[in-house]
Coordinates of C-alpha atoms and ligand atoms in Angstrom, one line a residue:
X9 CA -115.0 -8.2 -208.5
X10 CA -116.7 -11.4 -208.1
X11 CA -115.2 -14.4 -210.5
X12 CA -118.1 -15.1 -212.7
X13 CA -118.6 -18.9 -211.9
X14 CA -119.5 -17.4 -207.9
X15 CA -122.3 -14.9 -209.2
X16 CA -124.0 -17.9 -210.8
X17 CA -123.3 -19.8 -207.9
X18 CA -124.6 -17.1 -205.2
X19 CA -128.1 -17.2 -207.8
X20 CA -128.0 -21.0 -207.4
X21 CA -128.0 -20.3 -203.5
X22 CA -131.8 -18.9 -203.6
X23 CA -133.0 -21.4 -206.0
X24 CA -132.2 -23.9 -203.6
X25 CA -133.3 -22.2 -200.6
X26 CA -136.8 -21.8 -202.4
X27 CA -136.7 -25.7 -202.9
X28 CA -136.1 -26.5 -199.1
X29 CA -138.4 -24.2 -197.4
X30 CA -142.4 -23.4 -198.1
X31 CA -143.3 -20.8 -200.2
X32 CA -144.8 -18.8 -197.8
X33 CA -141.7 -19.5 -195.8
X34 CA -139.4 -17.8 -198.4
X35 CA -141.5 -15.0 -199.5
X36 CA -141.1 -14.2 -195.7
X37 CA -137.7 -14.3 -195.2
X38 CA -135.8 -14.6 -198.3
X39 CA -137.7 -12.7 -200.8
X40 CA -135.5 -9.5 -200.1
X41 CA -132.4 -11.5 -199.4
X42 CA -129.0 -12.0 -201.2
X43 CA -125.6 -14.4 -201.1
X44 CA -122.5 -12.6 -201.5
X45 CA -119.2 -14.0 -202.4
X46 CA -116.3 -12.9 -200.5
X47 CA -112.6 -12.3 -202.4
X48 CA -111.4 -14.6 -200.0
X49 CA -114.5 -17.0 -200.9
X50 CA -116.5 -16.5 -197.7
X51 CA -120.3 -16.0 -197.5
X52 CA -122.2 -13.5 -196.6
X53 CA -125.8 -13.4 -196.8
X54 CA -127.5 -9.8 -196.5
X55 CA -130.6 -9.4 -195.2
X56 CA -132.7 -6.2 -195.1
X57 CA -132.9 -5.7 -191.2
X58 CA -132.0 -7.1 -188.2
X59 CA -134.9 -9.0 -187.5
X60 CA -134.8 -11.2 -190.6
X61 CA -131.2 -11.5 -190.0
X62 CA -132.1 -13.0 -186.1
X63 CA -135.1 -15.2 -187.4
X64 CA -133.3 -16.7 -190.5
X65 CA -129.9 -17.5 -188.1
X66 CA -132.1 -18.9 -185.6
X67 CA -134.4 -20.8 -187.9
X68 CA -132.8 -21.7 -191.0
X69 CA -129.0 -22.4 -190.6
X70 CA -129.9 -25.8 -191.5
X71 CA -131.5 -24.5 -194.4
X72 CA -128.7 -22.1 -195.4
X73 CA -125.7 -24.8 -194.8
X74 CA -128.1 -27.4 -197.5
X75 CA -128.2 -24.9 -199.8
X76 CA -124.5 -24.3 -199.6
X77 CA -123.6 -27.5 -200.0
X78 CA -126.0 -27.9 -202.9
X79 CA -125.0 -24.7 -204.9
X80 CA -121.2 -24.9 -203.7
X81 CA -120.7 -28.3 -203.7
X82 CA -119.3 -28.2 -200.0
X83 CA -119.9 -26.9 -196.9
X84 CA -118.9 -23.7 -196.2
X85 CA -119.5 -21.2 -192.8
X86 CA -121.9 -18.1 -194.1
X87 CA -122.1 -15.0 -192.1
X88 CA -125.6 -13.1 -192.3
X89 CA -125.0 -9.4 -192.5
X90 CA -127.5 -6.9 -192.5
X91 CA -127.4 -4.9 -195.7
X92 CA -127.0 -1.2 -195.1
X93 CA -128.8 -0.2 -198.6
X94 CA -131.7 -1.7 -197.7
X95 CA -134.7 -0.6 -198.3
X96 CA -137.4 -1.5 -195.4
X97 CA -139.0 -4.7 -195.6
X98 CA -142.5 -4.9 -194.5
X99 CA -141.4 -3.9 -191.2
X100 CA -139.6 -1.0 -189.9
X101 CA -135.9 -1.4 -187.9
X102 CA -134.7 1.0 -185.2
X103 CA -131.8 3.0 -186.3
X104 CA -128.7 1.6 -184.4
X105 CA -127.8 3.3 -181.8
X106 CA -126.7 7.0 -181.5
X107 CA -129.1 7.9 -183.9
X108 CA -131.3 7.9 -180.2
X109 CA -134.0 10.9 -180.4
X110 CA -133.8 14.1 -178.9
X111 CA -135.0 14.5 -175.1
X112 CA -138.4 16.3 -174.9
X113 CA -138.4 19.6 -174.9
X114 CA -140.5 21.6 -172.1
X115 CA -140.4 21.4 -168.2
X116 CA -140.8 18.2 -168.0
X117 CA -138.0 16.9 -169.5
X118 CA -135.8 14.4 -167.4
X119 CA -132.8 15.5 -165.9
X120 CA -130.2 14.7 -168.5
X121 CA -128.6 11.9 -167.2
X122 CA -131.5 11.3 -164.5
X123 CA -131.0 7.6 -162.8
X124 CA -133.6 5.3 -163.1
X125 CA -135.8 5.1 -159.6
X126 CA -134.7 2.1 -157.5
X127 CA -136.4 -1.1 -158.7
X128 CA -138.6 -2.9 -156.8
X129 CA -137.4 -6.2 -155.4
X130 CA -140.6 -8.4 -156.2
X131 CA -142.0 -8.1 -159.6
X132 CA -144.6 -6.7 -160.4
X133 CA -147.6 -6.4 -162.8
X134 CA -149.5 -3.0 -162.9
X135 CA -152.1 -3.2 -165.0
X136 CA -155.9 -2.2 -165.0
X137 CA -157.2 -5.2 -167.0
X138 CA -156.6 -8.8 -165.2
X139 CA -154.3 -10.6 -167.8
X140 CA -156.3 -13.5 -169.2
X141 CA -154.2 -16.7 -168.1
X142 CA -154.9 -18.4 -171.7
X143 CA -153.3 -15.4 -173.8
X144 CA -149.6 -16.7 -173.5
X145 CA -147.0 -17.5 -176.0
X146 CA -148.4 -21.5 -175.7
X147 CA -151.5 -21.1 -176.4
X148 CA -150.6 -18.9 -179.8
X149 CA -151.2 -20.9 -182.9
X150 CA -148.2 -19.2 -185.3
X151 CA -149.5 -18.9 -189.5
X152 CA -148.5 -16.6 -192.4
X153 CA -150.7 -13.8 -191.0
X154 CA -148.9 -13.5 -187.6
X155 CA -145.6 -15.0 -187.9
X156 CA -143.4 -12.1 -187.9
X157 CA -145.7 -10.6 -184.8
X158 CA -145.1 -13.7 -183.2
X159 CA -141.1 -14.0 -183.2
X160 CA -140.8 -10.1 -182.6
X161 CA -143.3 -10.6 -179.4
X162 CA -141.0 -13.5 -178.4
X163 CA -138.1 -11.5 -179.1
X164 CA -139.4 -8.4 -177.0
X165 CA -140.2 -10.6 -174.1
X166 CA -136.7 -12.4 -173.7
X167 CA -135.1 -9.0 -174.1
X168 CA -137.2 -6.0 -173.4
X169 CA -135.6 -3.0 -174.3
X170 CA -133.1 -4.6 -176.3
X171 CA -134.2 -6.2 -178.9
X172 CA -136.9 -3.8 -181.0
X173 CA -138.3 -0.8 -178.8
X174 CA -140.6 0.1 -179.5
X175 CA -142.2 -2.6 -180.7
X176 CA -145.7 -1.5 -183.0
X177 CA -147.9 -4.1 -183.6
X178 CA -151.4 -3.4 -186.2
X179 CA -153.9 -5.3 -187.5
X180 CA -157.8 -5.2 -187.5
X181 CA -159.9 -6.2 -184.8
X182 CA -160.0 -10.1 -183.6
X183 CA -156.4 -10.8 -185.0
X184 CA -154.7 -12.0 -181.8
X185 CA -152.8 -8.5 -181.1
X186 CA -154.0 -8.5 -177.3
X187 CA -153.0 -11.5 -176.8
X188 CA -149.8 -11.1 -178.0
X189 CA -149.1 -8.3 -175.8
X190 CA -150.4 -10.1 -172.9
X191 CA -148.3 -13.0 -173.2
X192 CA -145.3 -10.7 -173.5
X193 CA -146.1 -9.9 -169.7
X194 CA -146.5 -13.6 -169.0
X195 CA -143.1 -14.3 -170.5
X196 CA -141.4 -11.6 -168.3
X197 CA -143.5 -12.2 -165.2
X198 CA -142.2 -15.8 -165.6
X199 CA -138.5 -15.0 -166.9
X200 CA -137.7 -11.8 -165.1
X201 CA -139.7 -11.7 -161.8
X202 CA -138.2 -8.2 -160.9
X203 CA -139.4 -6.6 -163.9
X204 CA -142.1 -3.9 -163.3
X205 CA -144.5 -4.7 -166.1
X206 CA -147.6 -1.9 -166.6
X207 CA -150.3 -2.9 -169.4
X208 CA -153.0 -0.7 -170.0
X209 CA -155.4 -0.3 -172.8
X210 CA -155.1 3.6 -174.1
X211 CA -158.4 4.3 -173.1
X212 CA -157.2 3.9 -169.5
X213 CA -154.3 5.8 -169.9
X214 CA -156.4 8.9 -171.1
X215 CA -159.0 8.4 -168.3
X216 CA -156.3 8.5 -165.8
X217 CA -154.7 10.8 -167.1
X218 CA -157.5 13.3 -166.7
X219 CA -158.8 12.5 -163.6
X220 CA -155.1 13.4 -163.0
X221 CA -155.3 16.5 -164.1
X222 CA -158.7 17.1 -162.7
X223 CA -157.0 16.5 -159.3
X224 CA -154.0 18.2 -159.9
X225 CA -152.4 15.4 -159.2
X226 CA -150.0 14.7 -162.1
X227 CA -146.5 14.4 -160.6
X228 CA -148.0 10.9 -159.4
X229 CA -149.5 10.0 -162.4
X230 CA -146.2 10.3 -164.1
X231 CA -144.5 8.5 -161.4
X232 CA -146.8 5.8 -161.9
X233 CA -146.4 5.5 -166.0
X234 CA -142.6 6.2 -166.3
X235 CA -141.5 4.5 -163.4
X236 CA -141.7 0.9 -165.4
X237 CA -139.4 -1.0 -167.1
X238 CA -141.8 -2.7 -169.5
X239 CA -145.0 -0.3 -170.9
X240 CA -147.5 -2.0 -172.9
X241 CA -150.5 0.1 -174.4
X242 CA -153.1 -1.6 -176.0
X243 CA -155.0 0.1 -178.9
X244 CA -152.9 3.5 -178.9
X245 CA -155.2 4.5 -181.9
X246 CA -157.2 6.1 -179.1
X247 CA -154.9 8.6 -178.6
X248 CA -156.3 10.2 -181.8
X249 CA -157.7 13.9 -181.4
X250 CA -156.8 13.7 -177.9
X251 CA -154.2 16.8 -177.7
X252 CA -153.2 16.8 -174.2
X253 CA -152.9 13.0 -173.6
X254 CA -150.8 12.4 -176.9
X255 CA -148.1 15.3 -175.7
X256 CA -148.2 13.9 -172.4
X257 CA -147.8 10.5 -174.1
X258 CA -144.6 11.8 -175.8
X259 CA -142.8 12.7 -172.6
X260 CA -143.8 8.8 -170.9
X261 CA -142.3 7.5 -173.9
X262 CA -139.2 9.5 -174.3
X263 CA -139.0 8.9 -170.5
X264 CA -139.0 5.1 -170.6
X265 CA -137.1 4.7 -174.2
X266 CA -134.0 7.0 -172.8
X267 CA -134.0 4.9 -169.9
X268 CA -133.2 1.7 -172.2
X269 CA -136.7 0.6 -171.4
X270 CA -139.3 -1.5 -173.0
X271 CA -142.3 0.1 -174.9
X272 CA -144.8 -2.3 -176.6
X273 CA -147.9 -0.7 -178.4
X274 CA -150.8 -1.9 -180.4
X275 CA -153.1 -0.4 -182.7
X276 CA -155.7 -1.0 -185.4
X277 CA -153.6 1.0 -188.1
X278 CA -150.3 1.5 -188.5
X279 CA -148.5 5.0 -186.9
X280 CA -149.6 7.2 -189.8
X281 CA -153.1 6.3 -190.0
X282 CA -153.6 7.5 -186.9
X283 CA -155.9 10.3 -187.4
X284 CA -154.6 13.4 -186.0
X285 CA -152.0 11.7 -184.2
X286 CA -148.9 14.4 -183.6
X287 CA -145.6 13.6 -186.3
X288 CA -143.5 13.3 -183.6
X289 CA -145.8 10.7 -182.0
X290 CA -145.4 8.9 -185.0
X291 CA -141.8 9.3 -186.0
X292 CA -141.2 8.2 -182.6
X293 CA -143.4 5.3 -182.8
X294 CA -141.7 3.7 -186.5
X295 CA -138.5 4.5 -184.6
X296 CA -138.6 0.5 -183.1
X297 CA -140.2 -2.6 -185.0
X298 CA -143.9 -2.3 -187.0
X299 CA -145.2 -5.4 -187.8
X300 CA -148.7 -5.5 -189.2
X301 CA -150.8 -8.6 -189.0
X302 CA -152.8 -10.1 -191.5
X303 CA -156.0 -12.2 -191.5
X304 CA -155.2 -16.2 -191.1
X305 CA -155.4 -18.0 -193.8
X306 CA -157.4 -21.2 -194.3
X307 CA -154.6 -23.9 -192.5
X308 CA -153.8 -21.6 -189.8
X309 CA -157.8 -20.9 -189.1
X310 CA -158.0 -24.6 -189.3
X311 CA -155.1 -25.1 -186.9
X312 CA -156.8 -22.5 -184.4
X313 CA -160.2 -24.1 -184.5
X314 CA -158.5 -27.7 -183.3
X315 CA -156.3 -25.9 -180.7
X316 CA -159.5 -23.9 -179.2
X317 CA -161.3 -27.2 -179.3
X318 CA -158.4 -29.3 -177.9
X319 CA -158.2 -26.2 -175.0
X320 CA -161.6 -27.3 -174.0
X321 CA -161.1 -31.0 -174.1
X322 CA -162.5 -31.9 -177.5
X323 CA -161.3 -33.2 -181.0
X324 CA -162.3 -31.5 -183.7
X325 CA -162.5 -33.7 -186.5
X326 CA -161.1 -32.6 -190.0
X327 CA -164.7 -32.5 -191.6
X328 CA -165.8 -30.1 -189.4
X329 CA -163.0 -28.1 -188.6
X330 CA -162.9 -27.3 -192.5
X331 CA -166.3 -26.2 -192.5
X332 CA -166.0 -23.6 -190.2
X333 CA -162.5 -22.3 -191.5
X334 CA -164.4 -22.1 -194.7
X335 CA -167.6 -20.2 -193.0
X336 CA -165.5 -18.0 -190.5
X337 CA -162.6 -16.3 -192.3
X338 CA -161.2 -13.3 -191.0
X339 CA -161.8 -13.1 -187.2
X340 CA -160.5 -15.0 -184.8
X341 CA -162.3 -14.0 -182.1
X342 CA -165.1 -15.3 -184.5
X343 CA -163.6 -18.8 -185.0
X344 CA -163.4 -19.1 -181.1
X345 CA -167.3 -17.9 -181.3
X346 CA -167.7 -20.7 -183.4
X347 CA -166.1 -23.5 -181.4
X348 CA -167.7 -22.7 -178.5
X349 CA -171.1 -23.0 -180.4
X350 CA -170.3 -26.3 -182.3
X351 CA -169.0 -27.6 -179.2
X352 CA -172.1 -26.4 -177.3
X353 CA -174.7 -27.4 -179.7
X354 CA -173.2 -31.2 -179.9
X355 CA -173.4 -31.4 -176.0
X356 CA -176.6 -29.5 -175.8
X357 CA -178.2 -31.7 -178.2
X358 CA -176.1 -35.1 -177.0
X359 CA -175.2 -35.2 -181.1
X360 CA -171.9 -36.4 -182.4
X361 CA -169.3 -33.8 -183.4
X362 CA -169.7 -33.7 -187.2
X363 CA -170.4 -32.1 -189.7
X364 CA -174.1 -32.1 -189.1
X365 CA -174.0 -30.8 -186.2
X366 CA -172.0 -28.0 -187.2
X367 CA -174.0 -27.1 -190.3
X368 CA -177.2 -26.8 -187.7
X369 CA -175.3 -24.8 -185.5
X370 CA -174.0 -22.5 -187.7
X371 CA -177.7 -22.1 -189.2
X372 CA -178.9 -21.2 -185.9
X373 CA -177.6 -17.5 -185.4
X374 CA -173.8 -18.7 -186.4
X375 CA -174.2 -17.5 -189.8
X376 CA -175.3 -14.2 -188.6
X377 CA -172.5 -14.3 -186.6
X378 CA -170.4 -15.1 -188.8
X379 CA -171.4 -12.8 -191.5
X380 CA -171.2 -10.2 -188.1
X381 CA -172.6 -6.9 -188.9
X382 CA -169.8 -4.6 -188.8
X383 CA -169.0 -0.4 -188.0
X384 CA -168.5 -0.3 -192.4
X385 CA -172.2 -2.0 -192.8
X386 CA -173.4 0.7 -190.9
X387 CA -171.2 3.6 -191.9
X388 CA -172.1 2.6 -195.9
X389 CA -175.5 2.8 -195.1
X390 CA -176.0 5.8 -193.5
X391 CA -173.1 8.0 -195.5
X392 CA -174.9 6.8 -198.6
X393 CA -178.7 7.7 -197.2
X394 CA -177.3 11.4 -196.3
X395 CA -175.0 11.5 -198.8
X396 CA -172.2 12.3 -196.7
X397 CA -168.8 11.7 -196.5
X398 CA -166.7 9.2 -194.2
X399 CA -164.0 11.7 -193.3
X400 CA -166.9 14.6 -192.9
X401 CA -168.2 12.1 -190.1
X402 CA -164.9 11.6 -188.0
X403 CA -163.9 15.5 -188.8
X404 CA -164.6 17.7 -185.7
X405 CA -167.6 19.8 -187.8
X406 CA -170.7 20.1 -185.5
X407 CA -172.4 21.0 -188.2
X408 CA -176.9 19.4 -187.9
X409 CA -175.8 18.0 -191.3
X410 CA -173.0 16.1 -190.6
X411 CA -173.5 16.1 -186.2
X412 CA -177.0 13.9 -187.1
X413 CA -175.8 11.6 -189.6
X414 CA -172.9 10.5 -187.2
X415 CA -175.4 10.2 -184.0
X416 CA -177.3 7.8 -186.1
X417 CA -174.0 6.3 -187.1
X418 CA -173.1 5.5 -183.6
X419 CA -176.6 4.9 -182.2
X420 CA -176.9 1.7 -185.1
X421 CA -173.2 0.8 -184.5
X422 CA -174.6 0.3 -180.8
X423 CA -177.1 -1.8 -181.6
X424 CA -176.0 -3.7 -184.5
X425 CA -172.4 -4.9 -183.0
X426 CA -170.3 -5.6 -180.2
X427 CA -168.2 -2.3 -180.4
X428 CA -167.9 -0.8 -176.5
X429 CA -168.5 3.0 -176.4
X430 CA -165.0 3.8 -177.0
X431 CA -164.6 1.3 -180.3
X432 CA -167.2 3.0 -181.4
X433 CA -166.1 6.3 -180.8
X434 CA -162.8 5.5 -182.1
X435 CA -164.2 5.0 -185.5
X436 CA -165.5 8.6 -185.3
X437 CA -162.5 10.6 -185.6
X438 CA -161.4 9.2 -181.7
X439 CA -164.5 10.6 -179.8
X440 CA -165.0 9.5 -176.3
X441 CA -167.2 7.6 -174.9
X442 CA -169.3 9.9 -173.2
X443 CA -169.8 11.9 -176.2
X444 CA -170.9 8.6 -177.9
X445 CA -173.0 8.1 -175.3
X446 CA -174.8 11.5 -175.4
X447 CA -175.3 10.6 -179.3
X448 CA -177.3 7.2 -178.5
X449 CA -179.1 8.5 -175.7
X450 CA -179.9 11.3 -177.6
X451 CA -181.2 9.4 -181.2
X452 CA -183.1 7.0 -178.5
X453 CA -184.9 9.8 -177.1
X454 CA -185.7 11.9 -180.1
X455 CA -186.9 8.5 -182.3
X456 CA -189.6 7.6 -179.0
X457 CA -190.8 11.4 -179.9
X458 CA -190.6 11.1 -183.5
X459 CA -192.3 8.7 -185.5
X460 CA -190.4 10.0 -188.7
X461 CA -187.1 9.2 -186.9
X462 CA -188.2 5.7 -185.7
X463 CA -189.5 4.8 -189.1
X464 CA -185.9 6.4 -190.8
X465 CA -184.2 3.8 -187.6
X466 CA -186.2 0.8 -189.0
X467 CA -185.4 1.6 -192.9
X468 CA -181.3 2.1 -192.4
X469 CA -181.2 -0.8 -189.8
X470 CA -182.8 -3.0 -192.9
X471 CA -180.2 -2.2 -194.7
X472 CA -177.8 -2.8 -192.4
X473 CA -178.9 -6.4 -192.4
X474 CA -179.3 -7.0 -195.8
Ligands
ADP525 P1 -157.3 -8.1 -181.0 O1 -156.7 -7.5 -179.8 O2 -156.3 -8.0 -182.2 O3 -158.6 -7.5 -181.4 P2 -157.4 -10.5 -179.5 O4 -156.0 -10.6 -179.0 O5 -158.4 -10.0 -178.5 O6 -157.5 -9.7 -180.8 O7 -157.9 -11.9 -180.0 C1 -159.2 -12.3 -180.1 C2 -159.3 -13.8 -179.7 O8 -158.7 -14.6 -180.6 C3 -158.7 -14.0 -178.4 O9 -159.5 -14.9 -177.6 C4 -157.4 -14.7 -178.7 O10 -157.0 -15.6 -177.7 C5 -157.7 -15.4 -180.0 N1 -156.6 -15.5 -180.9 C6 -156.1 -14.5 -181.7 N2 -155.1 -14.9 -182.4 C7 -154.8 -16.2 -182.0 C8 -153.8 -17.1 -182.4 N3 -152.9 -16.9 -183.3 N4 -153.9 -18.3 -181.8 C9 -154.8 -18.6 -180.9 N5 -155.7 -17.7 -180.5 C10 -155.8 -16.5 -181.0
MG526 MG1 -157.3 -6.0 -178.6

């Protein structure tokens, strides 16, 4: 269909995109990319969803018209289309509309057709947490790991419900995922003042949900959580094994997506690594935009170390902000740890900020810090000491053999890192926190009884460390 001399042409295209933009750049957003020639000789560039097909028009028209004119010898206009064969990318597009999903089943469905409740005229942020004022879009240094998080968060916040809903962000702990969803609420605070914004962590949402129930109180509890026009839930992995509050969960979200309205959620894996989490739960929650996020890499820890330096009025030098990209490299709730300790050392000591002083401070309790004991230290350990299995310890089996083994689990998670209760039950097949709290109590008391126990404490906590 195509006259030969085009095809080679279109191929020429992408070899001089790749010239013009980084590496990284183009593995992002033209890897999965092609240039088609038109009969009539027009351009069209398909892309694999509508979110490459945003970022690349807004981003690299400059780009696309250079490589035109490079590979085509003259300018010419290209349209960017988004490929209906495609398969997903790394992230996961909303079917267009009318492929919307079914209303929820049960008594509580909405009325079909039900009106949104009148808005409120002022806006308004619900939330149970106090948004941190430096987690906004500003303050967010942008790198390979978190790009695509980044422009679908913008995206989101200039058009919530529009743009990708819902929008599912992952990634492990410490990569920047609350504070993307808090500076989505910034954004709209700022932009859209009569917004109604509610952010809550999940473990909020269950708690309130059952002291709903407990006071039979749950026509206001649903008032409350579908009544919004933007919902954000920070880690919704919580939901896992809880029943009630995940089918309750469905009907908020069918609620607020069939009213064209905005649902942003985060987790530590993507939808189907939830454990236990319902299908439908998850079909419903790849219906929008997944976007994972992935560790920073070496210039973008680098770039995050100056700007946490610079936000507390200090320069980091090169020298020293290389040595502590190199020493801190996956967290960056650990890179701010480390700042604030370089920093603090220097002014503690009245030293110079170099590279001295940032070797000494990492010495003192950095490097443990940075080599941070975490929940998989602690869950190698003790699987491999009781030869047990992982998935035996986050399975519901009460089981001494298996019951013990976690309760040591969570009692050394306690004490060896920062998890809260509910992290930690989490990693436990999504256990509360009072049930993790029973287990530490419990190993505490029993191990100031037993000498045996105390000893078996000392021995796996050794290991822990080592
Ligand atoms: P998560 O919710 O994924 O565990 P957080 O959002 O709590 O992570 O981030 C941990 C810390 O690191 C916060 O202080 C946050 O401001 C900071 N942070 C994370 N990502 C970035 C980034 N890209 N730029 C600047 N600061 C960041
Ligand atoms: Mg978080």
């Amino acid at each position: 269909m195509h006259p030969g001399g085009q095809e080679t042409k279109s191929d020429a295209f992408l070899v001089h995109v790749r010239e013009l933009v980084s590496a990284q750049q183009y593995d992002t957003w033209f890897r999965a990319v092609s240039l088609h020639v038109e009969a009539d000789g027009g351009l069209v560039l398909l892309v694999p969803n509508k979110f490459v097909r945003d970022w690349v028009s807004s981003y690299y028209s400059d780009v696309l018209a250079q490589a035109v004119r490079r590979s085509f010898g003259e300018a010419r206009s290209v349209t960017i289309a988004v490929d209906p064969n495609a398969p997903p990318l790394k992230v996961a597009v909303a079917p267009e509309a009318g492929a919307e999903p079914e209303l929820p089943e049960g008594p509580e469905s909405p009325e079909p057709g039900a009106q949104p409740l009148p808005r409120v005229e002022t806006g308004s942020l619900d939330s149970d947490t106090v948004l941190h004022d430096q987690y906004t879009f500003e303050n967010y240094v942008v790198g390979a790991g978190n790009r695509f998080a980044f422009a679908a968060a913008t995206a989101v916040a200039e058009a919530p419900g529009k743009n990708y809903n819902p929008f599912f962000l992952h990634g492990s702990v410490g990569l920047g995922k609350t504070h993307l969803l808090q500076a989505i609420c910034h954004q709209i605070l700022r932009t859209r003042p009569n917004s109604r914004i509610l952010y809550l962590s999940c473990e909020s949402f269950i708690n309130q949900f059952i002291e709903a129930l407990e006071n039979r109180d749950v026509a206001a509890f649903r008032q409350k959580y579908r009544n919004v026009d933007v919902l954000l839930v920070d880690d919704i992995q919580f939901l896992a094994n809880k029943e009630r509050t995940q089918e309750e969960f469905f009907h908020t979200f069918n609620t607020i997506y069939n009213l064209g309205n905005q649902i942003v959620l985060s987790s530590d894996a993507p939808p189907k690594e939830i454990p236990t989490l319902q299908e439908r739960l998850v079909s419903r929650f790849k219906m929008g935009l997944v976007v994972e996020m992935a560790p920073p890499d070496f210039e973008t820890r680098v770039a995050i170390l100056k700007r946490k330096a610079r936000m507390r009025e200090m320069d980091l030098p090169d020298e020293v902000a290389h040595f502590l990209a190199e020493h801190v490299s996956t967290n960056i709730r650990e890179l701010e740890g480390a700042v604030v300790r370089v920093l603090g050392y220097a002014s503690l000591e009245g030293r110079p900020l170099d590279i001295e002083v940032a070797r000494d401070a990492m010495r003192d309790g950095a490097v443990s810090r940075s080599n941070a004991i975490t929940i998989n230290d602690v869950i190698r350990v003790v699987t491999d000491y009781f030869s047990v299995k992982l998935p035996d310890l986050q399975s519901k089996r009460r089981t001494q053999s298996i019951a013990f083994p976690r309760q040591i689990c969570m009692f050394l998670a306690r004490e060896n890192t920062d998890l809260s209760l509910s992290e930690i039950g989490g990693y436990f097949g999504g256990r509360d926190h009072t049930t993790v709290l029973y287990a530490i109590e419990k190993i505490r008391e029993d191990a100031a009884n037993d000498a045996s126990l105390a000893e078996l404490l000392r021995r796996l906590t050794t290991g822990i460390r080592s």
